[in-house]
Coordinates of C-alpha atoms and ligand atoms in Angstrom, one line a residue:
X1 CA 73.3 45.3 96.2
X2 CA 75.5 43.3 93.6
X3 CA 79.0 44.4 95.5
X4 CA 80.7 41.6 97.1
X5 CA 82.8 42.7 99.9
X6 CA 85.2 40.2 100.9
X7 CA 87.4 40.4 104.2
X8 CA 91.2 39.7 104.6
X9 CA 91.8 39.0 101.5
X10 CA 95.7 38.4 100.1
X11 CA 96.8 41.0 97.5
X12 CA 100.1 38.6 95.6
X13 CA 97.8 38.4 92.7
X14 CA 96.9 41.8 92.8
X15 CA 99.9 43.3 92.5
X16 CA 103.0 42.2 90.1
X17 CA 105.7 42.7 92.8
X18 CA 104.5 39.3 93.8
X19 CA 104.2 40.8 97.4
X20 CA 102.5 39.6 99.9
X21 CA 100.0 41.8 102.4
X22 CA 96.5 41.3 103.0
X23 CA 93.3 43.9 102.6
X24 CA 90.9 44.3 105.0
X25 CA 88.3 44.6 102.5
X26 CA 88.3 43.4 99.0
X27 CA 85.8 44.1 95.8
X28 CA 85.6 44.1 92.6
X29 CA 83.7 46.9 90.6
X30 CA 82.2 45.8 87.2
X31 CA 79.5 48.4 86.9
X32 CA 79.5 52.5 87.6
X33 CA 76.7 51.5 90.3
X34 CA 79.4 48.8 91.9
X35 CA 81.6 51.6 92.5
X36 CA 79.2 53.8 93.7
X37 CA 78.1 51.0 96.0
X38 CA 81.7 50.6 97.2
X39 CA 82.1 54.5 98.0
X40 CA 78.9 54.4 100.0
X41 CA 80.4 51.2 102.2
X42 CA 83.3 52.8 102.6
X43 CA 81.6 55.8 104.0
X44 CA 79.5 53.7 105.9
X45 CA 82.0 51.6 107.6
X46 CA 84.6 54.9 107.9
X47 CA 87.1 53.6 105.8
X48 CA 89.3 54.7 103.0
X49 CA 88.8 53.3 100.0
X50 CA 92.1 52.1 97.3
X51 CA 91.4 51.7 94.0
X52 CA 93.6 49.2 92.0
X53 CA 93.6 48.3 88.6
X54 CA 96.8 45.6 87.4
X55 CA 98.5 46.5 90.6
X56 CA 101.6 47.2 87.9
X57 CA 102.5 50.2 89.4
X58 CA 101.7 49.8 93.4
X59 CA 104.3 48.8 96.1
X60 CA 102.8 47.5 98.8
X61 CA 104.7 47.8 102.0
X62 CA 101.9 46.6 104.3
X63 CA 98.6 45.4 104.8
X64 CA 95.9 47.6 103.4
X65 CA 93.5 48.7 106.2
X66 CA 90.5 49.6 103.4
X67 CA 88.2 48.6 101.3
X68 CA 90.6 47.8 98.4
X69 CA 88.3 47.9 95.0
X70 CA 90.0 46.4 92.0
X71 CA 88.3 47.8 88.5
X72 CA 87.1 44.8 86.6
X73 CA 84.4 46.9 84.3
X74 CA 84.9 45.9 80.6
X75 CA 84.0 47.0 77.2
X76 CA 84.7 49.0 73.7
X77 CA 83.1 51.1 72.0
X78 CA 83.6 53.6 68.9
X79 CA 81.9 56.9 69.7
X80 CA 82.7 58.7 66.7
X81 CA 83.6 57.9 63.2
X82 CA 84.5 59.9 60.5
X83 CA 87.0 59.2 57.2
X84 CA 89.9 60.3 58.9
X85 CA 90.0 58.3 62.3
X86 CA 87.5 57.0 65.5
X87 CA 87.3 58.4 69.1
X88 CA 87.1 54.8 70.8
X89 CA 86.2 54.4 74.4
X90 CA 87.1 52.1 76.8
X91 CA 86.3 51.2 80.2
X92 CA 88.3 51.3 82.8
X93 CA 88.5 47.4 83.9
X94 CA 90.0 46.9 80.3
X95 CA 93.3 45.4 80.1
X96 CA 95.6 47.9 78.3
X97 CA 97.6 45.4 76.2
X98 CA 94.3 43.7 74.8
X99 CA 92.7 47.0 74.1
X100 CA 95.8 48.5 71.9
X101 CA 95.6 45.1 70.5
X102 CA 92.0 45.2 69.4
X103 CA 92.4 48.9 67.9
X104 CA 95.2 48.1 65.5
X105 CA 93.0 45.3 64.1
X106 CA 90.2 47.6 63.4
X107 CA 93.1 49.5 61.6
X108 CA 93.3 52.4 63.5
X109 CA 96.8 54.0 64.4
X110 CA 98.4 55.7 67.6
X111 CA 98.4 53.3 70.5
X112 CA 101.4 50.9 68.9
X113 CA 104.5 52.4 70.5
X114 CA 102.6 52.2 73.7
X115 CA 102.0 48.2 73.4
X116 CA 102.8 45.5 75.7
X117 CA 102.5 47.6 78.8
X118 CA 100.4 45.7 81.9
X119 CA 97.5 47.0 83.6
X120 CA 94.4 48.5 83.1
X121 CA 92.8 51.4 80.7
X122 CA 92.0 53.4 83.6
X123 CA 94.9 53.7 85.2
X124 CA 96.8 54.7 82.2
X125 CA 95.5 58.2 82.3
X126 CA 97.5 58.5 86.3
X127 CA 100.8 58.8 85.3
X128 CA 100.2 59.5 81.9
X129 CA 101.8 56.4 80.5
X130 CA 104.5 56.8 77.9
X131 CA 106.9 54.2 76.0
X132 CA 109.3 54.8 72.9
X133 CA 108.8 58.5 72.5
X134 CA 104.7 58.9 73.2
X135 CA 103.0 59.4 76.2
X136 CA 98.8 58.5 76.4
X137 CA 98.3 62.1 76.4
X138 CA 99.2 62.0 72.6
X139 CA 96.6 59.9 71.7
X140 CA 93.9 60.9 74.6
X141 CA 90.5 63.0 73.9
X142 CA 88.5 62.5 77.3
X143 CA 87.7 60.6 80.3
X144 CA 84.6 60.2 82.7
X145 CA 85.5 60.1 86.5
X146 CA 83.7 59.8 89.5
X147 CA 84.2 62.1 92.1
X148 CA 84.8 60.6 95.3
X149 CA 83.8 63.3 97.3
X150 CA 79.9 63.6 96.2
X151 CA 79.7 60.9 93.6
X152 CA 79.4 62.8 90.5
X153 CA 80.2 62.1 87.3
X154 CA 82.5 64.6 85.3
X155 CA 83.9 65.1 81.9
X156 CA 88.0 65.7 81.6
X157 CA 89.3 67.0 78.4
X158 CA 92.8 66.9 77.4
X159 CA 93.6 70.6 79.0
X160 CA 91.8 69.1 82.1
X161 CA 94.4 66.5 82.5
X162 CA 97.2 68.6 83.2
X163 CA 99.5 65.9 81.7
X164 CA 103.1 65.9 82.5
X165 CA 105.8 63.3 82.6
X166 CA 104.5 60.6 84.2
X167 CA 101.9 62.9 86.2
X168 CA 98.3 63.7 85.3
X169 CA 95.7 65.7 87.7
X170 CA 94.7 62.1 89.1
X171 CA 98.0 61.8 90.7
X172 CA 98.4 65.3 91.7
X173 CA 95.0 65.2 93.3
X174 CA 95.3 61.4 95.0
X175 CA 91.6 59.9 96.3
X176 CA 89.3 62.4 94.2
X177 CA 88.6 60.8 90.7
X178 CA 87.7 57.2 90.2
X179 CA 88.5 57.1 86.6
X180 CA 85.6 55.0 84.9
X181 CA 86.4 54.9 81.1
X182 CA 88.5 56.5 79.0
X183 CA 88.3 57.8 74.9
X184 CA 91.0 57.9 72.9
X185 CA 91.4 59.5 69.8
X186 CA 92.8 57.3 67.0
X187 CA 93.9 57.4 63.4
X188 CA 93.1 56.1 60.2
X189 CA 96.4 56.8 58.2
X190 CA 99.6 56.1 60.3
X191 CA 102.1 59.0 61.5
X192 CA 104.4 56.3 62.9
X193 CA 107.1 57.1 65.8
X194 CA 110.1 55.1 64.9
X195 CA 112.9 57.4 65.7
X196 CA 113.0 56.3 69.3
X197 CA 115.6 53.5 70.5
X198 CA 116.1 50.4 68.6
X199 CA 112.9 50.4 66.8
X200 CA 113.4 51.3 63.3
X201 CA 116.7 49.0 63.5
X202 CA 114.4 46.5 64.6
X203 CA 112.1 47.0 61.6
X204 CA 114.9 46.8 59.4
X205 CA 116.5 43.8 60.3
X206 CA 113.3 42.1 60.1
X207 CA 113.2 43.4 55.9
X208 CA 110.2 45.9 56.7
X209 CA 110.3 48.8 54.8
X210 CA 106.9 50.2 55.1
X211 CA 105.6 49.3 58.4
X212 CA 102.4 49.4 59.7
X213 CA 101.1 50.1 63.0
X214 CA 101.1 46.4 63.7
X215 CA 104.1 45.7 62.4
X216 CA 105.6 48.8 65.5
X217 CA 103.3 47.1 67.8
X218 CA 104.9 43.5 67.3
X219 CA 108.8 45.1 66.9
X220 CA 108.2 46.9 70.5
X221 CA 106.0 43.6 72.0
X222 CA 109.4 41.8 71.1
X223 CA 112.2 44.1 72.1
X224 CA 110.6 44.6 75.0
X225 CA 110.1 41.0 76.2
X226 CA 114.1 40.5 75.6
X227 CA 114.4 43.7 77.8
X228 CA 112.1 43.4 81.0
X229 CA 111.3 41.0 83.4
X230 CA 107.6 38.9 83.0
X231 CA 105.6 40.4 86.0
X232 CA 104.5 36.3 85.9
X233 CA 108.0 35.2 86.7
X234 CA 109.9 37.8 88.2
X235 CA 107.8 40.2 90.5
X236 CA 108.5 43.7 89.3
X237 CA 106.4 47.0 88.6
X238 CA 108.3 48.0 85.5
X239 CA 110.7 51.1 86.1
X240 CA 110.8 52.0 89.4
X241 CA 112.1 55.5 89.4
X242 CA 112.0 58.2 86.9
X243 CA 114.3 59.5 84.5
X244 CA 115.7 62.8 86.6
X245 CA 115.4 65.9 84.8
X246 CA 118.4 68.6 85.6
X247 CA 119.0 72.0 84.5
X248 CA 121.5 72.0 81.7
X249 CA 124.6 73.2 83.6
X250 CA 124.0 70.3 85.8
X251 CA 124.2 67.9 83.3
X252 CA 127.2 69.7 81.6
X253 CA 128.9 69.2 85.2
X254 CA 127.6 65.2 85.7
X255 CA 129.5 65.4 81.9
X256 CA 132.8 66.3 82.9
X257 CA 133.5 64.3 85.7
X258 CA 131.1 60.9 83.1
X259 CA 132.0 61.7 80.0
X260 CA 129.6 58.7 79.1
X261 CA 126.7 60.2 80.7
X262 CA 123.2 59.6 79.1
X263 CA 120.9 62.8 78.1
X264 CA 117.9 63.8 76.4
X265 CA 117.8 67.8 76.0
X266 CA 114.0 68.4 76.2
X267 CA 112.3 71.9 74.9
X268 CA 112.5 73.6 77.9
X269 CA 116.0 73.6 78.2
X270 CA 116.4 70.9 81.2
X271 CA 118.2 67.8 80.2
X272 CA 116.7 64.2 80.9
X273 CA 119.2 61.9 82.3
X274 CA 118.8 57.7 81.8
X275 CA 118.1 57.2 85.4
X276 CA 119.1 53.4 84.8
X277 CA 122.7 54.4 83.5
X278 CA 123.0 56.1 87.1
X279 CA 122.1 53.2 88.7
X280 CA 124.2 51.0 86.5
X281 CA 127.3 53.2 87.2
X282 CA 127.0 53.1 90.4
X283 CA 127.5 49.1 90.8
X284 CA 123.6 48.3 91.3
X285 CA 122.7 46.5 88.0
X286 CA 121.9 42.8 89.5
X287 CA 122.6 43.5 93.0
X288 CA 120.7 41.2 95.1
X289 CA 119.7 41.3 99.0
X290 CA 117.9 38.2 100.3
X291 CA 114.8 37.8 97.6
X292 CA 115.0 42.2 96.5
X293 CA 117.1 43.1 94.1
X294 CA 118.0 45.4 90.7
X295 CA 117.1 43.4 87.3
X296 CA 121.0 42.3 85.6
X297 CA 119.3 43.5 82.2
X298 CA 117.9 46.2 83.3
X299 CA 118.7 48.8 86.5
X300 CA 115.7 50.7 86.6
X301 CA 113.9 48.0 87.4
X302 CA 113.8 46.5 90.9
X303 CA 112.2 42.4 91.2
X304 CA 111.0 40.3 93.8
X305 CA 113.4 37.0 93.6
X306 CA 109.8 35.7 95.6
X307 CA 109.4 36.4 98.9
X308 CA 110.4 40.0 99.3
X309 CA 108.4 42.1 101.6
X310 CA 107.6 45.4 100.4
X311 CA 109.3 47.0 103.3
X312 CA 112.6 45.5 101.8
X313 CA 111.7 46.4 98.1
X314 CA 111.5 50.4 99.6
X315 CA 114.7 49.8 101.9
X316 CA 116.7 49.0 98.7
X317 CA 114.9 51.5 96.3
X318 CA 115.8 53.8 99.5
X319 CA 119.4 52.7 99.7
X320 CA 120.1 53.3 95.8
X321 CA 118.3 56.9 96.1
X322 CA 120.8 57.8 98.6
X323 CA 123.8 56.7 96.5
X324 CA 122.8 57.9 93.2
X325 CA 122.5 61.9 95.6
X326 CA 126.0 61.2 96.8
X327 CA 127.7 60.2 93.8
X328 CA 126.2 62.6 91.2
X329 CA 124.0 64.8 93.3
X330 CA 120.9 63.5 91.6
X331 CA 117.2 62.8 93.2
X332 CA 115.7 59.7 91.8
X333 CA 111.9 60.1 92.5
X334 CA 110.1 56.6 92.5
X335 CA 107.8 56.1 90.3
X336 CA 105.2 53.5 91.6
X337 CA 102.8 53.8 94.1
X338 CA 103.3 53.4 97.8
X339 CA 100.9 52.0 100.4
Ligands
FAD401 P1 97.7 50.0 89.4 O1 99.1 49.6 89.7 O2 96.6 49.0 89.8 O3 97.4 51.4 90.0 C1 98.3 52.5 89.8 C2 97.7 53.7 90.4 O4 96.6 54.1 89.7 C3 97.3 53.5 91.8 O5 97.6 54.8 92.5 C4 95.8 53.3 91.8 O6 95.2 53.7 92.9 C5 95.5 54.2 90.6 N1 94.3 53.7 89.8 C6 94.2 52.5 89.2 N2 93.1 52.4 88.5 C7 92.4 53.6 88.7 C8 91.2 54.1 88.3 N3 90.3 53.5 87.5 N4 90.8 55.4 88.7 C9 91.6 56.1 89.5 N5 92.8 55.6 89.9 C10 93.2 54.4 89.5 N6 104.4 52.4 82.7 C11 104.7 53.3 81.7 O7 104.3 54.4 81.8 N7 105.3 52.9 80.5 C12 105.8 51.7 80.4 O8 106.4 51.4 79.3 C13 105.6 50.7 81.4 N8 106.1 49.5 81.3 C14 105.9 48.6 82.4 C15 106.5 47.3 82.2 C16 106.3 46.4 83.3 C17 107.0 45.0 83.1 C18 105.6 46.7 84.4 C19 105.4 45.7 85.5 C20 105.1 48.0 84.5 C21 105.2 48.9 83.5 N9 104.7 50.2 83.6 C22 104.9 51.1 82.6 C23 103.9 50.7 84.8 C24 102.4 50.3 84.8 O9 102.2 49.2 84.0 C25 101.6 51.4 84.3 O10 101.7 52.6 85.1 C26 100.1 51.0 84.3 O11 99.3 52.0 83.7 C27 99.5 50.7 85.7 O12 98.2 50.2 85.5 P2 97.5 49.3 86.6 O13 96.1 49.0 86.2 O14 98.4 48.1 86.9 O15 97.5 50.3 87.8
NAP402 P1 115.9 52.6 76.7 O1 115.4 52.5 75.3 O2 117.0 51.7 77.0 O3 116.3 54.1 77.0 C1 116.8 54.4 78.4 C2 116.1 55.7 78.8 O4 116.6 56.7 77.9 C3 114.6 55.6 78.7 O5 114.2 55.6 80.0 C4 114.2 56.7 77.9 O6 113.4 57.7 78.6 C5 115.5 57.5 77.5 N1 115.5 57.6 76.0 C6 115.9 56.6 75.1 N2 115.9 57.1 73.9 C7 115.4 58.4 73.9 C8 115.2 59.4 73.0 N3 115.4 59.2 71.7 N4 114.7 60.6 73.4 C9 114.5 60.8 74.8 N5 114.7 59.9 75.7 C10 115.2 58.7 75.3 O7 114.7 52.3 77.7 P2 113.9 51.0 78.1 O8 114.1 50.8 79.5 O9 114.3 49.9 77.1 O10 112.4 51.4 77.8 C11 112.0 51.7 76.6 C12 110.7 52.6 76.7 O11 109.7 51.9 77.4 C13 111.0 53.9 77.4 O12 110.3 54.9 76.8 C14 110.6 53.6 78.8 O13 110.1 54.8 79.4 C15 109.4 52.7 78.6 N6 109.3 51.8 79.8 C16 108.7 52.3 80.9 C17 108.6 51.5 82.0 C18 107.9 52.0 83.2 O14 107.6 51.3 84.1 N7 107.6 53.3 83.3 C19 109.0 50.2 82.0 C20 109.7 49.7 80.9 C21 109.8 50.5 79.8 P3 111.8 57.6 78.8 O15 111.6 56.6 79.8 O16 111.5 59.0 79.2 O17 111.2 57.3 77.5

């Protein structure tokens, strides 16, 4: 027995809204034998178990009656080598920033547009996390996650993922798979993504004409700490809904009455609309309500001011949903996790 199972324990540090609630139970999992020790106390004590990692992406709206288990398992490792690139594993405990960090220095390419984002390695796989034109499933080759119905450990290829816009399998299928360590599949010679925003700008006012994977990783790190709140002095959980995709009349309707609309045609024919240049039309960009409120930089993003409850985080996120429907007969769909 090497779990230590903690009661009533306060989750502000757990989650980067800042908010306060407390668990019931409280672990930390370091080992694939710590988790399996945690499923069987769970069962034991009939309770559910909620697996965090960063707590980036979780909105907490009231204490958690369950065994919450945060991943803390760490560790790298290159499984295969070969002249073109490495398949490089990490576990799921691993903070995501340090690990894209730690595979451009060993000169391999493919994580750098997806730098600077918080939380863990295994949670990235859940929604499939994607910054400045790629998402992880560009980069992925496998997983290994628990199943927490029996306990077994299975293999998920890329096809297994079922990898969407910020969706996966894992979210789809919420309480099955504990993800325990993921591979990624990474690249010796660059095929850099700079057409996406104001990153090649950003390379170029800087004098770089050949960048390298670093040199993408350290333009994104900095446009996007100008850009977004630090989760260390602003509680936030990044964007908080999802940019809306619409069929293309739709969009060529939303056009004619806001001629200044913001789209992204995708292949299937929909059109993507910047669900933060709703919000800003509408009149939300730096509203504030006691301590919840709509960043001024950026409307998609919702902070704690510092003592927002996470019942007043959803009541806003709830009221903008309803006036974004009204105005332009668009759903937002939130994008982090509610308890
Ligand atoms: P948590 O918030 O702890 O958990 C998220 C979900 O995953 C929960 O449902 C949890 O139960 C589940 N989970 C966690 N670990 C595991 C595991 N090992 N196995 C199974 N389930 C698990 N996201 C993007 O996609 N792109 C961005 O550019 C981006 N930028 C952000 C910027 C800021 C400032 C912030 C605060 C957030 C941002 N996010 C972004 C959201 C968030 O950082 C990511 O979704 C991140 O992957 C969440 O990781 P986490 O470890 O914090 O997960
Ligand atoms: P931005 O560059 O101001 O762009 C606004 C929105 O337009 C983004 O949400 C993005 O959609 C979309 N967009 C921009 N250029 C595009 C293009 N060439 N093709 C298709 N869509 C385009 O966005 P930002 O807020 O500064 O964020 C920059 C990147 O980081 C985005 O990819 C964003 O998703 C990511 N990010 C995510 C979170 C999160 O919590 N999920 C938080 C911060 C930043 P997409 O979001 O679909 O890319």
């Amino acid at each position: 027995m090497t779990l230590n199972v903690q009661t009533n324990v306060s989750l502000k540090a757990y989650n980067t809204f800042g908010v306060e609630v407390r668990a019931r139970y409280f672990a930390e999992a370091f080992t694939d034998d710590d988790v399996r020790e945690a499923l069987s106390y769970s069962a034991g004590h009939d309770l559910p178990l909620m697996v965090i990692g960063g707590g980036s992406n979780l909105l907490l709206t009231q204490d958690v009656d369950a065994l919450v288990l945060r991943m803390a398992s760490r560790g790298t490792r290159i499984t295969h080598e070969d002249c073109g690139g490495a398949i490089v594993e990490a576990e799921a405990g691993e903070p995501w920033h340090p690990f894209v960090l730690e595979t451009l220095a060993q000169g391999l390419a493919g994580l750098e547009n997806l730098s600077f984002i918080p939380g863990t390695v295994g949670a990235a796989p859940m929604q499939n996390i994607g910054a400045y034109g790629v998402e992880l499933k560009d980069v992925f080759h496998s997983l290994i996650a628990m199943d927490r119905h029996n306990g077994e450990l299975r293999e998920f290829t890329l096809a297994d993922c079922a990898f969407g816009y910020r969706d996966s399998v894992f979210k789809q299928q919420p309480n099955r798979w504990l993800i325990l360590r993921v591979r990624f599949k990474l690249s010796f010679s660059a095929s850099l993504h700079l057409d996406y925003g104001p990153v090649r700008q950003r390379l170029e006012e800087q004098g770089i004409k050949e960048p390298s994977p670093m040199h993408v990783s350290r333009a994104i790190c900095a446009i996007r700490s100008e850009k977004l709140p630090d989760p260390a002095t602003l509680g936030n959980a990044g964007s908080f809904f999802k940019n809306p995709l619409v069929p293309a009349e739709q969009f060529a309707f939303i056009k004619s009455a806001w001629p200044g609309v913001v789209g992204y045609p995708q292949a299937d024919g929909q059109v993507k609309l910047a669900a933060g240049w709703l919000i800003e039309q509408a009149g939300w960009k730096g509203f504030r309500e006691g301590d919840a409120g709509v960043h001024a930089l950026q409307s998609l993003v919702l902070v704690n001011y510092g003592q927002a409850s996470g019942k007043q985080l959803l009541a806003l996120a709830q009221r903008i949903q309803s006036d974004i429907l009204e105005r332009f007969g668009v759903a937002l769909e939130m994008e982090p996790n509610l308890y």
